[in-house]
Amino acid sequence: MIQAFGLTSNPRKDLPPAVDDVSFEARAGHVTALLGTPGSGRTTVLRLMLELQQGRGFTYFRGRPLHRIAHPTREVGVLLGDVPGHPARTVRGHLRMLCAAAGVPVRRADEVLETVGLVSLRDERLGTLSRGMDRRLGLACALLADPHTLVLDDPADDLSTREARWLHGTLRVHAAQGGTVLLTMSDPKEAARNADRVVTLERGRILADQDVTEFARTRLRPRVAVRSPHAPRLAALLAKEARTARRSVEIVREDGNRLCVYGSTCADIGETAFRHGILVHQLADEIGDMGPGAGAHPAVEHDDADASGRRVAQLADDTTGKPGTAPRPLTGQPETPPDDTVAAATVGLSAQAGPASGADPAPGPRTADTRDLALTPLPPPISVRSAPSPLRPLRYEIRRATGIGTGFLTAAAVLVVSAVTAVLLARIGHTPQARLLAAWPRELPLPPAALGAGLLGALAFGDEFRHPALAADRGTVPRRLGLLTAKLLVAAATALTLAFLTVGCDAEVLYLVYGRELAQVPADWPSLGASWLGLLVGCAWAGVLAAGVFRSTTAGLAAVLAVPVVVVPLVQKALAGSSVRSAAGFPLRLRETLWLQWPFGGERYLSLVARVLVQPVGGAMTLSLAALLCAYVLTTLRSRVR
């Protein structure tokens, strides 16, 4: 269950807090709705509960606050707004990536895809999904780790009647299996149909916390829905007769030719229309809202059947007030509604006719119509080991990097630009062999391969903040050392691969164009190769760390460029000063210090690395990486303290 105590948002300037002292409970096995108009503080309450926004108060999820839960995605499934993910990633690839992040088997992605009915769209890109399909994918992401609690912010917003019916039915099944469901709504009638308990918010405070039966009895008002081509004239006549008879009648003009009349009956309105010869296309008893302006959107109506079987048939499109639908003429006998309308009523109202018709519903949580929901049962529970796996962040990062074509396109562009640059430099001349193979003109601070490695490293964290797939449970990309290590390992492997491919491609192109002379390997290739590999790996790591610290791909690439432009001149100036002692004889002393001789001459490679680090570029790269790593650790500790 969920227990919220004293949730209060921080006030801004002289404005009152958006949420002030909100406390409620959402029980397991029930669907709890936070009802309120836009601006009432519904979303702010959810953000305070999920620790996405600073404020006062605390929330317990089955007795533990969210920051005390080791794996929040396995306890709480969240859907706030659209699905956060890269628009070029496929539906299945996105879920498989989240499976690696949550530590669940990869087959879970196919199970939830079948549950939400997206098997046929598993190869579609996220950017091409419609609103309804995006909501289905969001629910799949929330159900991926088999959480006990679902927290959703207006999940049925802008959905069709069929999609909303399916969504609420799926949530009902989750609650029937013992889970906790908390969602926000703006339509009182929708809350009365689909929730077990309704918490009403108004101006950031709790107005009422009621069972759905009590809510429907005290907060909803009966009304008569009238549709006529002469709606203005009929409204004027009804108001005139009410004033004459001194009766309290409220008439609300809605979109098109629809009227909502509070305080009257179908018989009185029908007699008035008959006496004045006004054609009526619809005349039906409905359960209204809490008054004019209580709902942000026109309500989605369904017929409520009482014990005597009274029903006025109406199309689902007619009840929503959508323009462009043909009106149905009123007849003397009730018509049989379409299958969709009947299904909509049965799914949302099973064992719930009490609030609408006056009958007392059976105690306990309501269950959805199994005939309508048998096609999409929830996936079976999964057994997840609580011990953290060191390979889980690595799997996630590999699937994140290979799930879209940005990295492959960047590498291809680097190879093409590098080959063209090498050919032009060879034609112009006056370029050393080592720089020619690296396609590194003297006028540029970095070669194309180093810039590409830095860009790919910056994208490793930049895409996380731009399309935060991991942000649903904690609001920001997790600053964990395991995730950072995985990103550094993948960035290093990518940089090494790019380094070898660039030199090989440049050498092959130079051989094809100019012959074997320009494609020869330099004599001091070990030191040059170590410097080349260290440069690309250092640029990639600088991009990863800078993007993680500043939360931007642009900032990560700027930090990569700042190393040769700013840091290297400073290091060169420091090394150019007068020195009393030098490091002559360092390899010999290093060999004497190491008592045991390393196999395969390992001390030579160690001294080679040391010589690379004492170079101006190597020293500048080392200083930059150390500073960025310290900044990353500092921001990580700061966020944990908060």
XYZ file of C-alpha atoms in Angstrom:
642
model
C 0.000 0.000 0.000
C 0.943 3.667 -0.294
C 0.934 5.991 2.711
C 1.458 9.709 2.111
C 1.875 12.045 5.070
C 1.921 15.832 4.963
C 3.062 16.308 1.364
C 3.792 20.006 0.887
C 5.614 21.592 -2.031
C 8.083 24.414 -1.587
C 6.447 27.811 -2.255
C 7.866 29.994 -4.993
C 8.371 33.667 -4.114
C 5.139 35.051 -2.658
C 2.883 32.347 -4.133
C 1.288 29.733 -1.881
C 2.527 26.129 -2.235
C 0.937 24.124 -5.025
C 0.329 21.276 -2.557
C -0.289 21.895 1.133
C -0.424 19.111 3.747
C -1.804 16.282 1.604
C -2.156 12.940 3.392
C -3.960 9.830 2.158
C -3.637 6.079 1.712
C -3.879 3.861 -1.351
C -4.595 0.302 -0.314
C -3.435 -2.867 -1.988
C -6.053 -4.547 -4.146
C -7.795 -1.235 -4.847
C -7.686 1.454 -7.514
C -7.287 4.893 -5.914
C -7.948 8.024 -7.954
C -6.586 11.507 -7.277
C -9.353 13.682 -8.678
C -8.995 17.340 -9.467
C -9.056 19.978 -12.147
C -5.844 21.134 -13.859
C -3.930 23.233 -11.354
C -5.293 21.403 -8.317
C -1.902 19.823 -7.572
C -2.445 16.240 -8.759
C 0.827 15.916 -10.662
C 2.739 17.750 -7.934
C 1.510 15.205 -5.391
C 2.845 12.361 -7.528
C 6.179 14.097 -8.017
C 6.526 14.656 -4.285
C 5.692 11.023 -3.628
C 8.277 9.826 -6.141
C 10.891 12.278 -4.810
C 11.071 14.059 -8.152
C 10.398 17.437 -6.550
C 11.681 18.955 -3.355
C 9.244 19.591 -0.567
C 8.117 18.425 2.852
C 6.383 15.258 3.905
C 7.165 11.634 3.226
C 5.638 8.665 1.432
C 5.906 4.976 2.277
C 5.608 2.250 -0.346
C 4.794 -0.888 1.643
C 6.482 0.633 4.654
C 9.609 2.018 2.973
C 10.382 5.392 1.390
C 11.456 5.285 -2.229
C 15.063 6.253 -1.563
C 15.385 3.296 0.802
C 14.309 0.805 -1.868
C 17.277 -0.842 -3.572
C 15.496 -1.325 -6.893
C 12.635 1.194 -7.216
C 11.473 -0.119 -10.594
C 10.750 -3.505 -9.017
C 8.530 -1.913 -6.389
C 6.903 1.045 -8.189
C 5.924 1.259 -11.848
C 5.594 4.868 -12.993
C 3.950 6.511 -15.999
C 4.248 10.301 -16.046
C 3.426 11.830 -19.407
C 4.781 10.330 -22.615
C 7.234 7.449 -22.676
C 10.740 8.884 -22.182
C 12.880 7.277 -24.852
C 14.879 8.035 -27.961
C 12.440 8.471 -30.873
C 14.671 6.417 -33.186
C 14.689 3.385 -30.891
C 12.351 0.487 -31.616
C 9.631 -0.543 -29.195
C 11.200 -3.926 -28.513
C 14.706 -2.468 -28.282
C 13.512 0.091 -25.727
C 11.962 -2.600 -23.533
C 14.984 -4.890 -23.848
C 17.209 -2.005 -22.773
C 15.024 -1.410 -19.714
C 15.114 -5.139 -18.961
C 18.895 -4.927 -18.679
C 18.608 -1.843 -16.449
C 16.071 -3.513 -14.134
C 17.924 -6.831 -14.048
C 15.028 -8.899 -15.399
C 15.222 -11.565 -18.118
C 15.086 -10.255 -21.647
C 12.091 -12.454 -22.455
C 10.064 -10.164 -20.194
C 9.987 -7.602 -23.017
C 8.069 -9.977 -25.284
C 5.693 -10.910 -22.455
C 4.654 -7.335 -21.714
C 4.418 -6.552 -25.435
C 1.887 -9.339 -25.756
C 0.057 -8.089 -22.672
C -0.391 -4.540 -23.993
C -1.088 -5.648 -27.562
C 2.024 -4.203 -29.217
C 3.491 -7.396 -30.653
C 2.745 -6.296 -34.201
C 4.405 -2.912 -33.556
C 7.538 -4.151 -31.811
C 9.770 -3.007 -34.684
C 8.204 0.455 -34.920
C 10.124 3.543 -33.788
C 9.022 5.334 -30.652
C 8.644 8.594 -32.566
C 6.020 7.087 -34.883
C 3.641 5.779 -32.208
C 0.208 7.304 -31.780
C -1.078 8.581 -28.454
C -2.859 5.341 -27.631
C 0.111 3.171 -28.581
C 2.417 5.409 -26.559
C 0.204 4.907 -23.513
C 0.279 1.157 -24.068
C 4.065 1.247 -24.252
C 4.197 3.363 -21.088
C 2.102 0.776 -19.262
C 4.404 -1.951 -20.595
C 7.413 -0.088 -19.192
C 5.658 0.252 -15.842
C 4.817 -3.483 -15.735
C 8.251 -4.597 -16.943
C 9.792 -5.377 -13.534
C 6.512 -6.790 -12.133
C 6.048 -3.988 -9.569
C 3.586 -4.168 -6.735
C 2.529 -0.516 -7.089
C 1.531 1.441 -10.196
C 1.589 5.253 -10.129
C 0.146 6.883 -13.240
C -0.536 10.508 -14.090
C -3.794 10.834 -16.060
C -3.149 7.667 -18.118
C -6.394 7.918 -20.111
C -5.818 11.513 -21.239
C -6.622 12.023 -24.945
C -7.429 8.336 -25.420
C -10.414 7.028 -27.301
C -13.242 5.279 -25.488
C -11.948 1.855 -26.479
C -8.368 2.625 -25.433
C -9.456 4.112 -22.105
C -11.674 1.098 -21.444
C -8.787 -1.274 -22.120
C -6.407 0.734 -19.930
C -8.720 0.845 -16.930
C -9.505 -2.838 -17.355
C -5.802 -3.713 -17.250
C -5.338 -1.628 -14.117
C -8.344 -3.358 -12.579
C -6.767 -6.761 -13.221
C -3.514 -5.608 -11.596
C -5.416 -4.479 -8.518
C -7.419 -7.716 -8.425
C -4.136 -9.643 -8.216
C -3.202 -7.768 -5.037
C -1.372 -4.772 -6.484
C -1.802 -1.115 -5.622
C -2.925 1.336 -8.313
C -2.815 5.115 -7.883
C -3.772 7.334 -10.794
C -4.873 10.909 -11.361
C -8.097 11.907 -13.111
C -9.939 15.059 -14.033
C -13.355 13.577 -14.841
C -15.520 12.737 -11.783
C -17.686 10.296 -13.705
C -14.619 8.447 -14.965
C -13.400 8.201 -11.366
C -16.774 6.899 -10.210
C -16.723 4.205 -12.900
C -13.137 2.972 -12.540
C -11.896 3.675 -9.002
C -12.536 2.090 -5.629
C -11.575 5.174 -3.649
C -11.520 8.807 -4.756
C -9.337 11.496 -3.185
C -10.554 14.905 -4.345
C -8.033 17.745 -4.520
C -8.805 21.422 -4.814
C -6.156 24.167 -4.781
C -3.539 21.837 -3.386
C -5.613 20.554 -0.473
C -7.704 17.441 0.052
C -11.355 18.303 -0.314
C -12.670 14.784 0.284
C -11.326 11.243 0.744
C -14.230 8.879 0.096
C -15.155 5.418 -0.989
C -16.515 5.406 -4.517
C -20.067 4.707 -3.312
C -20.015 7.664 -0.967
C -18.332 9.774 -3.624
C -21.007 9.030 -6.200
C -23.774 9.722 -3.678
C -22.444 13.002 -2.326
C -20.246 14.536 -5.023
C -22.048 13.700 -8.278
C -25.326 15.195 -9.399
C -27.964 13.676 -11.688
C -28.709 15.542 -14.874
C -30.588 15.218 -18.146
C -28.662 15.198 -21.417
C -30.579 16.831 -24.272
C -29.540 17.048 -27.886
C -31.638 19.123 -30.266
C -31.040 21.238 -33.380
C -32.957 24.012 -31.555
C -30.933 23.834 -28.339
C -30.799 27.640 -27.676
C -34.575 27.991 -28.008
C -35.215 24.953 -25.796
C -32.799 26.271 -23.159
C -34.591 29.620 -23.081
C -37.999 27.920 -22.698
C -36.767 25.666 -19.893
C -35.277 28.645 -18.040
C -38.501 30.627 -18.444
C -40.675 27.792 -17.118
C -38.313 27.273 -14.178
C -38.570 30.956 -13.225
C -42.353 30.820 -13.527
C -42.643 27.709 -11.371
C -39.942 29.006 -8.956
C -37.854 25.860 -9.397
C -34.054 25.675 -9.262
C -32.970 24.496 -12.692
C -29.436 24.877 -14.048
C -28.857 24.658 -17.804
C -25.345 24.225 -19.212
C -24.773 24.673 -22.940
C -22.050 22.317 -24.203
C -20.399 21.927 -27.566
C -22.670 21.671 -30.570
C -26.382 21.198 -29.948
C -26.112 19.518 -26.550
C -27.614 20.730 -23.268
C -27.074 19.460 -19.727
C -30.013 20.255 -17.455
C -29.612 19.961 -13.671
C -32.706 19.868 -11.447
C -35.230 18.617 -14.006
C -36.463 15.299 -15.423
C -36.763 13.722 -18.842
C -40.566 13.876 -18.606
C -40.684 17.635 -17.901
C -38.180 18.462 -20.664
C -39.947 16.148 -23.123
C -43.329 17.763 -22.408
C -41.887 21.252 -22.882
C -40.331 20.273 -26.199
C -43.585 18.607 -27.346
C -45.754 21.639 -26.475
C -43.530 23.995 -28.453
C -42.887 21.644 -31.364
C -39.127 21.306 -30.808
C -37.405 18.296 -32.331
C -35.319 16.303 -29.810
C -32.618 13.867 -30.916
C -31.505 12.721 -27.470
C -33.077 12.767 -24.026
C -31.314 10.719 -21.355
C -30.754 10.594 -17.600
C -27.076 10.795 -16.695
C -24.824 11.090 -13.690
C -23.363 14.551 -13.886
C -20.211 16.095 -12.509
C -19.704 18.213 -9.391
C -20.976 21.280 -11.176
C -19.985 23.514 -14.072
C -16.226 23.655 -14.591
C -15.471 20.660 -12.416
C -13.987 18.685 -15.291
C -11.378 19.936 -17.701
C -12.680 17.917 -20.645
C -16.117 16.772 -21.792
C -17.040 13.632 -19.989
C -17.159 10.243 -21.678
C -20.622 8.923 -20.905
C -21.916 5.365 -20.834
C -25.424 4.175 -20.052
C -26.018 2.970 -16.490
C -28.504 0.146 -16.093
C -30.648 -0.018 -12.960
C -32.672 -2.893 -11.512
C -35.761 -2.178 -13.612
C -33.762 -2.280 -16.829
C -34.323 1.342 -17.872
C -31.914 2.391 -20.589
C -31.826 5.104 -23.190
C -29.655 3.945 -26.067
C -27.064 6.337 -27.381
C -23.931 6.081 -29.415
C -20.585 6.430 -27.676
C -19.691 9.322 -29.956
C -22.961 11.066 -29.121
C -22.258 10.867 -25.397
C -18.831 12.401 -25.761
C -20.245 15.376 -27.589
C -17.957 14.990 -30.603
C -19.003 17.063 -33.580
C -19.687 15.534 -36.908
C -21.754 12.505 -35.752
C -25.241 11.915 -36.973
C -27.843 12.309 -34.179
C -30.055 9.376 -33.296
C -33.798 10.142 -33.264
C -35.651 9.532 -30.022
C -38.063 6.627 -30.285
C -40.682 5.259 -28.023
C -38.844 2.013 -27.314
C -35.280 1.792 -25.991
C -32.798 0.676 -28.593
C -30.022 -1.848 -28.129
C -26.698 -0.061 -27.932
C -23.747 -1.203 -30.025
C -21.355 -3.809 -28.734
C -18.709 -1.219 -27.960
C -21.091 0.743 -25.750
C -22.194 -2.366 -23.887
C -18.584 -3.459 -23.416
C -17.653 -0.002 -22.201
C -20.368 -0.144 -19.596
C -19.562 -3.678 -18.452
C -15.810 -3.148 -18.171
C -16.040 0.079 -16.221
C -19.179 -0.755 -14.231
C -19.001 -4.411 -13.282
C -20.364 -4.641 -9.750
C -20.522 -0.844 -9.812
C -24.087 -0.069 -10.741
C -24.683 1.129 -7.214
C -23.189 4.599 -7.540
C -25.147 5.358 -10.679
C -28.466 3.682 -9.977
C -28.691 3.749 -6.226
C -27.987 0.064 -5.595
C -25.339 -0.752 -3.017
C -22.370 -2.483 -4.567
C -20.846 -5.589 -3.102
C -18.114 -4.919 -0.553
C -14.483 -5.233 -1.554
C -12.722 -4.272 -4.774
C -14.609 -4.623 -8.004
C -13.465 -6.932 -10.761
C -13.602 -6.235 -14.475
C -15.597 -8.249 -16.961
C -13.478 -11.313 -17.636
C -14.948 -11.705 -21.115
C -13.476 -8.376 -22.185
C -10.136 -8.748 -20.404
C -9.365 -12.397 -21.047
C -7.540 -11.497 -24.237
C -4.817 -9.502 -22.428
C -3.960 -11.097 -19.074
C -1.087 -9.648 -17.121
C 2.280 -11.366 -17.630
C 3.237 -13.942 -15.021
C 5.338 -12.880 -12.048
C 9.093 -13.002 -12.432
C 11.707 -14.124 -9.964
C 14.468 -11.539 -9.727
C 17.617 -12.125 -7.731
C 18.194 -9.378 -5.199
C 21.990 -9.581 -5.511
C 23.289 -6.897 -7.877
C 25.005 -8.151 -11.006
C 28.090 -6.308 -12.247
C 27.138 -7.101 -15.833
C 23.683 -5.533 -15.617
C 24.819 -1.906 -16.261
C 27.136 -3.154 -18.982
C 24.300 -4.964 -20.753
C 22.160 -1.871 -20.467
C 24.851 0.397 -21.910
C 25.591 -1.957 -24.812
C 21.897 -2.143 -25.731
C 21.546 1.614 -25.343
C 24.502 2.321 -27.625
C 23.599 -0.248 -30.280
C 19.857 0.318 -30.239
C 20.018 3.397 -32.460
C 22.094 4.241 -35.504
C 23.689 7.420 -34.156
C 26.936 5.704 -33.171
C 27.264 3.829 -36.437
C 26.560 6.952 -38.505
C 29.080 8.943 -36.462
C 31.763 6.285 -36.957
C 31.077 6.121 -40.690
C 31.289 9.905 -40.978
C 34.594 9.901 -39.062
C 36.102 7.287 -41.382
C 35.039 9.168 -44.510
C 36.264 12.548 -43.260
C 39.515 11.026 -42.033
C 40.227 9.287 -45.346
C 39.504 12.426 -47.371
C 41.660 14.516 -45.032
C 44.560 12.032 -45.319
C 44.410 12.135 -49.112
C 44.395 15.948 -49.148
C 47.270 16.157 -46.662
C 49.326 13.733 -48.742
C 48.672 15.780 -51.865
C 49.708 19.036 -50.182
C 52.751 17.484 -48.494
C 54.802 18.714 -45.486
C 52.890 16.356 -43.152
C 54.754 13.716 -41.073
C 53.910 10.067 -41.664
C 52.349 9.618 -38.220
C 50.018 12.595 -38.624
C 49.229 11.492 -42.159
C 47.951 8.109 -41.008
C 45.894 9.801 -38.301
C 44.603 12.492 -40.732
C 45.676 15.141 -38.245
C 46.620 18.503 -39.749
C 48.859 20.730 -37.685
C 46.266 23.512 -37.820
C 43.613 21.450 -35.991
C 43.766 20.770 -32.239
C 42.291 17.267 -32.648
C 41.969 14.789 -35.526
C 38.515 13.723 -36.778
C 38.772 10.373 -34.980
C 39.354 12.056 -31.612
C 36.419 14.396 -32.170
C 34.233 11.423 -33.122
C 35.288 9.491 -30.017
C 34.563 12.535 -27.851
C 31.150 12.971 -29.473
C 30.237 9.321 -28.924
C 31.368 9.608 -25.307
C 29.294 12.753 -24.798
C 26.244 11.049 -26.314
C 26.574 8.232 -23.755
C 25.278 10.584 -21.048
C 23.791 13.310 -23.230
C 21.113 10.999 -24.629
C 20.263 9.876 -21.099
C 19.355 13.411 -20.066
C 17.701 14.303 -23.361
C 15.626 11.108 -23.525
C 15.713 9.890 -19.898
C 14.637 6.261 -20.151
C 15.915 5.657 -16.611
C 14.301 8.781 -15.159
C 10.844 7.369 -14.553
C 11.614 6.000 -11.101
C 13.847 8.727 -9.660
C 13.429 11.774 -11.914
C 17.003 11.934 -13.167
C 19.608 9.630 -14.581
C 20.966 7.529 -11.701
C 24.448 8.629 -10.667
C 25.762 5.201 -9.833
C 29.376 4.151 -10.134
C 28.314 0.928 -11.839
C 26.570 2.844 -14.596
C 29.531 5.209 -14.952
C 31.956 2.293 -15.157
C 29.842 0.636 -17.832
C 29.740 3.819 -19.883
C 33.505 4.279 -19.563
C 34.148 0.690 -20.646
C 31.850 0.906 -23.656
C 33.257 4.333 -24.608
C 36.812 2.989 -24.352
C 35.989 -0.039 -26.504
C 34.316 2.210 -29.060
C 37.294 4.591 -29.095
C 39.804 1.740 -29.556
C 37.749 0.274 -32.381
C 37.510 3.684 -34.014
C 41.264 4.219 -33.616
C 42.174 0.961 -35.374
C 39.580 1.450 -38.102
C 40.710 5.015 -38.774
C 44.403 4.146 -39.146
C 43.624 1.086 -41.244
C 41.216 2.964 -43.493
C 43.620 5.873 -43.954
C 46.518 3.535 -44.746
C 44.432 1.603 -47.268
C 43.220 4.752 -49.007
C 46.746 6.192 -49.147
C 48.003 2.913 -50.626
C 45.290 2.891 -53.286
C 45.828 6.520 -54.277
C 49.567 7.097 -53.886
C 51.149 3.667 -53.513
C 53.000 1.770 -50.796
C 55.385 4.584 -49.832
C 52.845 6.635 -47.877
C 51.217 3.579 -46.276
C 54.330 2.350 -44.466
C 54.263 1.951 -40.680
C 56.604 4.376 -38.821
C 59.606 2.907 -37.041
C 58.575 4.177 -33.589
C 55.072 2.789 -33.928
C 54.783 1.453 -30.305
C 55.032 4.885 -28.693
C 53.006 6.523 -31.451
C 50.328 3.822 -31.190
C 50.130 4.195 -27.425
C 49.775 7.959 -27.762
C 47.116 7.533 -30.457
C 45.061 5.052 -28.465
C 45.445 7.093 -25.292
C 44.293 10.239 -27.096
C 41.076 8.657 -28.403
C 40.246 6.888 -25.151
C 40.950 10.079 -23.197
C 38.677 12.110 -25.484
C 35.906 9.535 -25.137
C 36.205 9.501 -21.346
C 36.309 13.280 -21.188
C 33.060 13.401 -23.173
C 31.400 10.850 -20.883
C 32.416 12.573 -17.662
C 31.695 16.117 -18.845
C 28.268 15.165 -20.194
C 27.511 13.397 -16.907
C 28.549 16.420 -14.862
C 26.903 19.129 -16.989
C 23.998 16.951 -18.265
C 24.465 17.985 -21.872
C 26.008 16.520 -25.008
C 27.202 19.967 -26.083
C 28.983 20.488 -22.780
C 30.661 17.098 -23.132
C 31.985 17.901 -26.601
C 33.084 21.362 -25.424
C 35.099 19.743 -22.622
C 36.812 17.516 -25.181
C 37.830 20.538 -27.257
C 38.934 22.430 -24.163
C 41.699 19.894 -23.448
C 43.975 20.737 -26.425
C 42.862 24.373 -26.656
C 43.067 25.414 -23.001
C 44.669 22.734 -20.821
C 47.550 21.688 -23.099
C 48.999 25.233 -23.431
C 48.897 25.593 -19.655
C 50.695 22.295 -19.160
C 53.273 23.217 -21.792
C 53.926 26.509 -20.071
C 54.368 24.727 -16.754
C 56.771 22.184 -18.238
C 58.740 24.834 -20.110
C 59.900 26.452 -16.881
C 63.342 25.908 -15.388
C 63.841 22.582 -13.599
C 66.591 21.448 -11.292
C 66.134 17.713 -11.804
C 65.014 15.545 -14.740
C 63.524 12.059 -15.017
C 66.542 10.583 -16.814
C 67.070 6.904 -16.124
C 63.447 6.346 -15.093
C 63.078 2.992 -16.945
C 66.195 1.576 -15.255
C 65.093 2.614 -11.784
C 61.608 1.264 -12.505
C 63.113 -2.095 -13.473
C 65.156 -2.149 -10.270
C 62.118 -1.290 -8.163
C 60.098 -4.164 -9.587
C 61.813 -7.147 -7.975
C 59.989 -9.706 -10.072
C 60.523 -9.547 -13.806
C 57.186 -9.232 -15.637
C 56.483 -11.775 -18.364
C 56.879 -10.699 -21.971
C 58.766 -7.569 -20.932
C 55.856 -5.938 -19.113
C 58.097 -3.292 -17.565
C 58.741 -1.876 -21.027
C 55.047 -1.253 -21.586
C 54.771 0.322 -18.159
C 57.607 2.721 -18.913
C 56.003 3.438 -22.289
C 52.771 4.436 -20.563
C 54.738 6.618 -18.166
C 56.457 8.402 -21.061
C 53.091 9.022 -22.704
C 51.669 10.504 -19.508
C 54.540 12.944 -19.029
C 53.982 14.407 -22.484
C 52.054 17.715 -22.532
C 48.995 16.208 -24.207
C 49.052 13.152 -21.959
C 49.472 15.253 -18.839
C 46.687 17.621 -19.872
C 44.373 14.698 -20.584
C 45.179 13.124 -17.221
C 44.519 16.366 -15.355
C 41.229 16.932 -17.210
C 39.963 13.419 -16.563
C 40.922 13.629 -12.887
C 39.105 16.958 -12.491
C 35.989 15.690 -14.285
C 35.949 12.472 -12.267
C 36.195 14.407 -9.009
C 33.359 16.702 -10.141
C 31.223 13.685 -11.032
C 31.822 12.031 -7.658
C 31.090 15.327 -5.887
C 27.764 15.785 -7.680
C 26.914 12.136 -6.973
C 27.499 12.530 -3.247
C 25.608 15.822 -3.256
C 22.550 14.264 -4.885
C 22.607 11.384 -2.396
C 22.776 13.773 0.533
C 19.738 15.616 -0.814
